[in-house]
Amino acid sequence: MSGALRIRVRGQVQGVGFRPFVWQLAHRLNIRGEVLNDPEGVLIHAQGARIADFVAAITAEAPPLARVDAVETTPFTFDTPPTGFEIAASQGTGAETRVTPDAATCPDCLADIRGDDPRRRGYAFTNCTHCGPRFTILKGLPYDRARTTMAGFEMCPDCAAEYADPGDRRFHAQPVACALCGPHLGFEDANGAHPDAIAAAARALLDGAILAVKGLGGFHLCCDATNAQAIDRLRRRKYRPSKPLALMGRWQEIDRHARPDTEERAALASAAAPIVLLAKGDPLPEALAPSQNHLGWMLPYTPLHHLLLDAVARPLVMTSGNLSGEPQVIGNAEARDKLGGIADAILDHDRDIARRLDDSVMRLTPEGPMILRRARGMVPDTLPLPDGFGDAPQVVAYGGQMKGALCLIKNGQALLGHHLGELDEALSWDAFCQADRDYAELFDHTPEVIAVDLHPGYRPTQHGWARAEALGLPCEEVQHHHAHLASCLAENGWPLDGGKVAGIILDGTGLGSDGTVWGGELLLGDYQGFERRAWLKPAPLIGGDMASREPWRNALARLDQAGLSDWADQLFGDKPLEIARMAASKGLNAPQSSSAGRLFDAVAACLGVCADRQSYEGEAAMRLETMAAGYLQTHSPAHGFGFYDVSDEIDPYPMFMQMSRALAAGESVAHCAALFHIGLARVFARKIYGLYKNLEAEAVVLSGGCFQNALLLRLVLEQVDIGQLPVLTHRTTPANDGGLALGQAVIAAARHPVRR
């Protein structure tokens, strides 16, 4: 291969230093030609004796933030033989290539802010093509400075020279800036502004103050994580009594107060810089994460964070800067208005945030990575669609009501959007509508099909139907748990014609195709459809949505079903049991539900855990998992609590009977929590075995929010590992409703297989 080639590079290859990388590679290998950006990615015209080495190195040596999906070569003829290699002007318009996620500060830029160059020493907005803001400052495509929130900062001659030099790592880094020409920090407390913002902020934190700190995708509320009084004030002011608080620390703080293993360290240090759940080390105040054995840690991911952590030299709370139930604050004036009653001071800057992005959250388990929240650093990355979806139309899917996220399909890729929160909140809904417009514009997306959840009361469902009617498009309704199954299939690259799979789908609630509320399901299906083969015996959700907030309601329903009403009277005698039982018997605001999430709540309430009320979603289940996992570290029970499963309906009544006897015999709450986990895992695994034995399933899928319980996931995997069927789990998308839109999108694409 020595003739001229036209080389098309597809993937995440713009805004990551790809053209200067190619330029440097060409000079090293004596290749002549040009490289440029266009709407499809990077285009190269090249010739030279070492052209084969050049093509191979494009993938093998790509820049840190690049992701090369394909390198396509075809013969090419130059009009005039080139004598050198140059970076040519970009061509075309549109959005066929991807936008790069925001990236944590790279080692070179970290060295710059700690170095001797006065332009960047201590400068909180230092970045290069290998790091820094991308998606959070982007206003439009193509990605250049004029279409970012850096447009108002004119480069000084030194920055302009770096920007124009292909040999410099800041070549065409759109946010490039220095202390002479770029954004600046500000610090303000009750005494007014302070000239040295970092020093003033550090003093305030060490004195016990609560700060509002402007990050990449929004404000955080920050305090000293070693100061129990400051943590207590933050919780009281934010009305967040017990939900775990995220922490930020340097390696020295993390290594002291946590026990990261090799994989956890790699996740923390990745360009995405997510919050990673880590086992506790040397103690910090219990109020950071009451009754939990893990803390959520992240490394500083901007120069501002590095400078602040260096100044305080201790771990900091970095929790979302918002009022309870509202989205994260992103504007300076908004922060003063909304966070002024919580924060004692504000550390901000004059670079605007184009879009709100929470911190991503993940957990590393022996079974692999687990994405709990997909946001900053992970979006807007895309997933390749599985085989068979090559002709899929452009689809937009709107997800569910909880953990809102939307998904776009275009050109064989699926873009699962960022976490948008609970969409019954007005401001969160406004953020969802903005994201819908935003993604469509940024990715030049024109939907041909719209997909929504089956539930007509969900706001995204109503929005999808309204948009479909306005545009004259088909709107596909997708059953909630079928979408969970399909999202796991798509993430794992399961082909369109790969055959049916057995899916254990365990979550809170979702409207079933029979009009009842599902949540503990065994499905047999594929992208096109499904059958419901087994389910938890339904129980009334007494009080409707109140049942998800007050676990005693679920316990009452299950104990009455099990013939244990006397025990319910003993446990919950201070509750309005007569009214609740009447509502259940008459079906008054008490819909029947097979929810596994509500079963967790019922068990927790019987064990005295969060019986009266949960202060955040999943609190009872998380505490059960913590207790059960701790018990199983030192005990190996031969059996779990039993379930009755001779029919399609899985009845937990034996489990409650056995649990009541165990408690009466003096067994610990942790013992009962462990046996419940084991019993639940085993009963669903038995149902899977029946489908395998009858040759009905080609694989097993585990999905739904309950599978973010690492212990339950491990126990189910141990039970379904029968050596024959592949077991598919979530590793790069959330198992909870944050991944729902991906499943909706591929199901809609399967129903409309030919591009219009």
XYZ file of C-alpha atoms in Angstrom, residues 101-412:
312
model
C -17.839 14.867 26.574
C -16.198 17.132 29.124
C -12.877 15.757 30.315
C -10.991 16.008 33.592
C -7.792 18.037 33.802
C -4.909 16.180 32.161
C -1.498 15.716 33.849
C 0.165 18.292 31.582
C -2.357 21.007 32.434
C -2.168 20.079 36.112
C 1.594 20.576 35.884
C 0.970 23.963 34.246
C -1.180 25.269 37.112
C 1.486 24.149 39.568
C 4.378 25.384 37.408
C 6.246 28.664 36.994
C 4.618 30.193 33.903
C 2.658 33.209 35.268
C 0.064 32.865 32.502
C -1.144 29.551 33.898
C 0.272 29.104 37.380
C -2.764 28.963 39.664
C -5.066 29.612 36.707
C -8.427 27.902 37.234
C -9.372 27.587 33.542
C -6.281 25.926 32.106
C -7.056 23.280 29.457
C -5.849 21.749 26.187
C -7.095 19.362 23.505
C -6.684 16.473 25.963
C -8.927 17.920 28.691
C -11.346 20.588 29.746
C -14.923 21.637 29.032
C -16.646 20.521 25.847
C -20.350 19.685 26.020
C -21.066 22.047 28.935
C -19.862 25.108 26.976
C -21.152 24.136 23.513
C -23.955 26.215 22.005
C -23.961 24.892 18.451
C -22.117 23.013 15.732
C -19.620 22.939 14.169
C -17.615 22.983 17.374
C -15.558 26.167 17.350
C -14.977 28.972 19.832
C -17.663 31.236 18.373
C -20.295 28.620 19.238
C -19.205 28.150 22.842
C -19.520 30.178 26.016
C -15.860 31.146 25.447
C -16.878 33.346 22.510
C -16.627 36.536 24.550
C -13.032 35.897 25.647
C -10.643 37.095 22.924
C -7.381 35.186 22.898
C -4.211 37.059 23.784
C -1.289 36.775 21.303
C 0.346 33.936 23.258
C -2.867 31.864 23.417
C -3.565 32.608 19.764
C -0.095 31.342 18.841
C -0.681 28.095 20.760
C -4.088 27.725 19.152
C -2.602 28.073 15.652
C 0.423 25.773 16.100
C -0.230 22.134 15.020
C 2.720 21.061 17.136
C 1.198 22.499 20.316
C -1.213 20.471 22.466
C -3.521 23.505 22.531
C -3.919 23.573 18.742
C -7.584 24.360 18.091
C -8.515 23.757 21.737
C -11.610 25.975 21.685
C -11.602 26.868 25.427
C -7.878 27.769 25.419
C -7.176 30.730 27.694
C -4.757 32.064 30.257
C -4.829 34.533 33.150
C -4.350 37.424 30.719
C -7.333 36.775 28.455
C -9.641 34.130 29.897
C -12.357 33.752 32.532
C -11.702 34.662 36.135
C -12.869 33.498 39.546
C -14.863 35.490 42.045
C -15.497 34.924 45.746
C -18.198 36.664 47.742
C -19.367 36.260 51.320
C -21.200 38.439 53.828
C -18.230 40.830 53.855
C -18.265 41.296 50.081
C -15.843 40.221 47.357
C -12.288 39.007 47.998
C -9.433 39.451 45.509
C -7.810 36.031 46.079
C -10.815 33.791 45.503
C -9.181 30.414 46.182
C -7.457 31.547 49.384
C -10.660 33.141 50.683
C -12.701 30.052 49.824
C -10.207 27.773 51.557
C -10.257 29.888 54.718
C -14.040 29.826 54.754
C -14.179 26.050 54.357
C -11.630 25.490 57.114
C -13.727 27.757 59.347
C -16.768 25.531 58.793
C -18.585 27.521 56.113
C -20.813 26.106 53.392
C -19.869 27.266 49.897
C -21.634 27.277 46.559
C -18.921 26.349 44.043
C -19.368 26.653 40.275
C -18.124 23.545 38.478
C -18.352 22.367 34.860
C -22.027 21.446 34.664
C -23.437 23.433 37.569
C -22.927 24.556 41.135
C -22.025 22.279 44.023
C -22.694 22.855 47.685
C -19.405 22.307 49.450
C -18.156 21.984 53.002
C -15.337 20.368 54.971
C -16.076 16.614 54.986
C -14.259 16.187 58.310
C -16.468 18.767 60.059
C -19.584 17.083 61.466
C -21.160 20.409 62.442
C -20.777 21.813 58.913
C -22.277 18.613 57.439
C -25.222 18.851 59.827
C -25.844 22.493 58.862
C -25.712 21.600 55.170
C -28.249 18.795 55.644
C -30.612 20.999 57.633
C -30.409 23.921 55.225
C -30.858 21.738 52.149
C -33.583 19.571 53.731
C -31.611 16.447 52.941
C -31.699 14.427 56.159
C -29.942 11.204 55.179
C -29.261 10.811 51.443
C -25.521 10.142 50.960
C -23.368 13.153 50.120
C -20.717 13.015 47.400
C -17.110 13.719 48.319
C -14.141 15.144 46.436
C -10.556 14.480 47.412
C -7.044 14.126 46.112
C -5.445 10.695 46.082
C -4.020 11.234 49.566
C -7.497 11.894 51.000
C -9.132 9.071 49.062
C -6.464 6.541 50.004
C -6.855 7.445 53.653
C -10.637 7.404 53.881
C -11.471 4.702 51.304
C -10.081 1.462 49.932
C -10.025 1.780 46.132
C -8.818 -1.253 44.205
C -7.069 -1.116 40.833
C -10.251 -0.907 38.772
C -11.785 1.717 41.043
C -8.630 3.812 40.808
C -8.752 3.612 37.027
C -12.408 4.735 37.017
C -11.679 7.652 39.333
C -8.743 8.757 37.182
C -10.565 8.402 33.853
C -11.335 11.435 31.696
C -14.986 11.187 32.801
C -13.941 11.586 36.475
C -17.206 10.140 37.854
C -18.261 9.714 41.439
C -17.262 6.151 42.356
C -18.736 4.309 45.338
C -15.852 3.115 47.525
C -15.686 1.048 50.697
C -15.034 3.150 53.765
C -11.521 3.480 55.176
C -10.422 5.700 58.068
C -13.637 7.106 59.493
C -15.275 10.328 58.467
C -18.485 11.634 60.076
C -21.285 9.046 59.831
C -23.644 11.797 58.703
C -22.022 11.739 55.247
C -23.813 8.469 54.414
C -25.873 7.157 57.352
C -26.113 3.350 57.575
C -24.058 2.843 54.410
C -20.722 1.044 54.053
C -19.670 3.001 50.959
C -18.988 6.652 50.211
C -19.161 8.308 46.808
C -15.781 9.833 45.909
C -14.484 11.784 42.939
C -11.132 13.320 42.146
C -10.909 17.053 41.417
C -11.690 17.315 37.707
C -11.111 21.004 36.906
C -8.157 23.252 37.743
C -10.480 25.174 40.090
C -11.144 21.992 42.069
C -7.449 21.072 42.134
C -6.500 24.514 43.440
C -9.214 24.420 46.108
C -8.285 20.901 47.281
C -4.596 21.840 47.389
C -5.471 24.842 49.546
C -7.626 23.008 52.105
C -5.713 19.681 52.075
C -8.702 17.715 53.298
C -11.732 16.020 51.731
C -14.698 18.159 50.756
C -18.399 17.470 50.397
C -19.386 18.238 46.775
C -23.115 17.702 46.485
C -25.426 19.064 43.818
C -26.166 22.763 44.242
C -29.939 22.833 44.158
C -33.019 23.201 46.292
C -34.605 19.893 47.230
C -36.316 18.379 44.196
C -35.080 21.039 41.754
C -32.369 20.770 39.081
C -28.809 21.884 39.709
C -28.210 25.648 39.564
C -25.973 26.808 36.688
C -26.130 30.630 36.604
C -24.363 33.083 38.919
C -27.464 35.184 39.604
C -29.526 32.015 40.017
C -27.001 30.733 42.572
C -27.304 33.888 44.658
C -31.085 33.700 44.501
C -31.591 29.994 45.173
C -28.529 28.955 47.139
C -28.133 32.095 49.224
C -30.178 30.572 52.031
C -27.938 27.486 52.105
C -24.432 28.724 51.297
C -22.448 31.167 53.422
C -20.349 32.217 50.419
C -20.109 31.730 46.663
C -17.069 30.771 44.580
C -18.021 31.387 40.961
C -16.606 32.593 37.647
C -17.611 34.484 34.512
C -17.678 31.609 32.007
C -21.293 30.609 31.386
C -22.504 27.016 31.506
C -24.415 26.167 28.323
C -26.151 23.106 29.735
C -26.682 21.577 33.156
C -24.883 18.279 33.793
C -24.837 16.466 37.120
C -21.830 14.381 38.083
C -21.893 10.832 36.766
C -22.037 8.067 39.374
C -20.740 4.526 39.060
C -19.914 1.480 41.125
C -17.350 -1.241 40.450
C -18.475 -4.734 41.410
C -16.860 -8.169 40.948
C -19.403 -8.590 38.140
C -18.211 -5.451 36.350
C -18.900 -1.709 36.269
C -22.342 -0.384 37.123
C -23.473 3.059 35.930
C -25.864 4.572 38.455
C -26.153 8.007 36.833
C -25.002 8.866 33.319
C -24.124 12.542 33.012
C -20.984 14.727 33.016
C -18.046 13.112 31.258
C -20.171 10.298 29.805
C -22.496 12.268 27.515
C -22.960 12.868 24.655
C -21.011 9.701 23.869
C -22.883 7.234 21.658
C -23.408 3.481 21.444
C -23.207 1.576 18.154
C -26.491 -0.124 17.341
C -26.430 -3.937 17.130
C -26.352 -5.850 13.860
C -29.646 -5.664 12.015
C -30.326 -2.002 12.819
C -28.306 -0.571 9.932
C -31.394 0.832 8.200
C -33.018 2.140 11.366
C -34.863 5.426 10.939
C -34.096 8.451 13.063
C -35.891 7.845 16.366
C -36.354 9.947 19.471
C -37.429 8.149 22.656
C -38.509 10.013 25.763
C -37.978 7.551 28.632
C -40.015 7.534 31.830
C -41.125 9.885 34.582
C -38.307 9.074 37.008
C -34.611 9.550 36.267
C -35.513 11.288 33.036
C -33.291 10.829 29.990
C -34.029 10.797 26.274
C -32.409 8.843 23.455
C -31.762 9.614 19.778
C -31.028 7.092 17.036
C -29.234 8.251 13.911
C -26.777 6.713 11.448
C -26.417 3.429 13.304
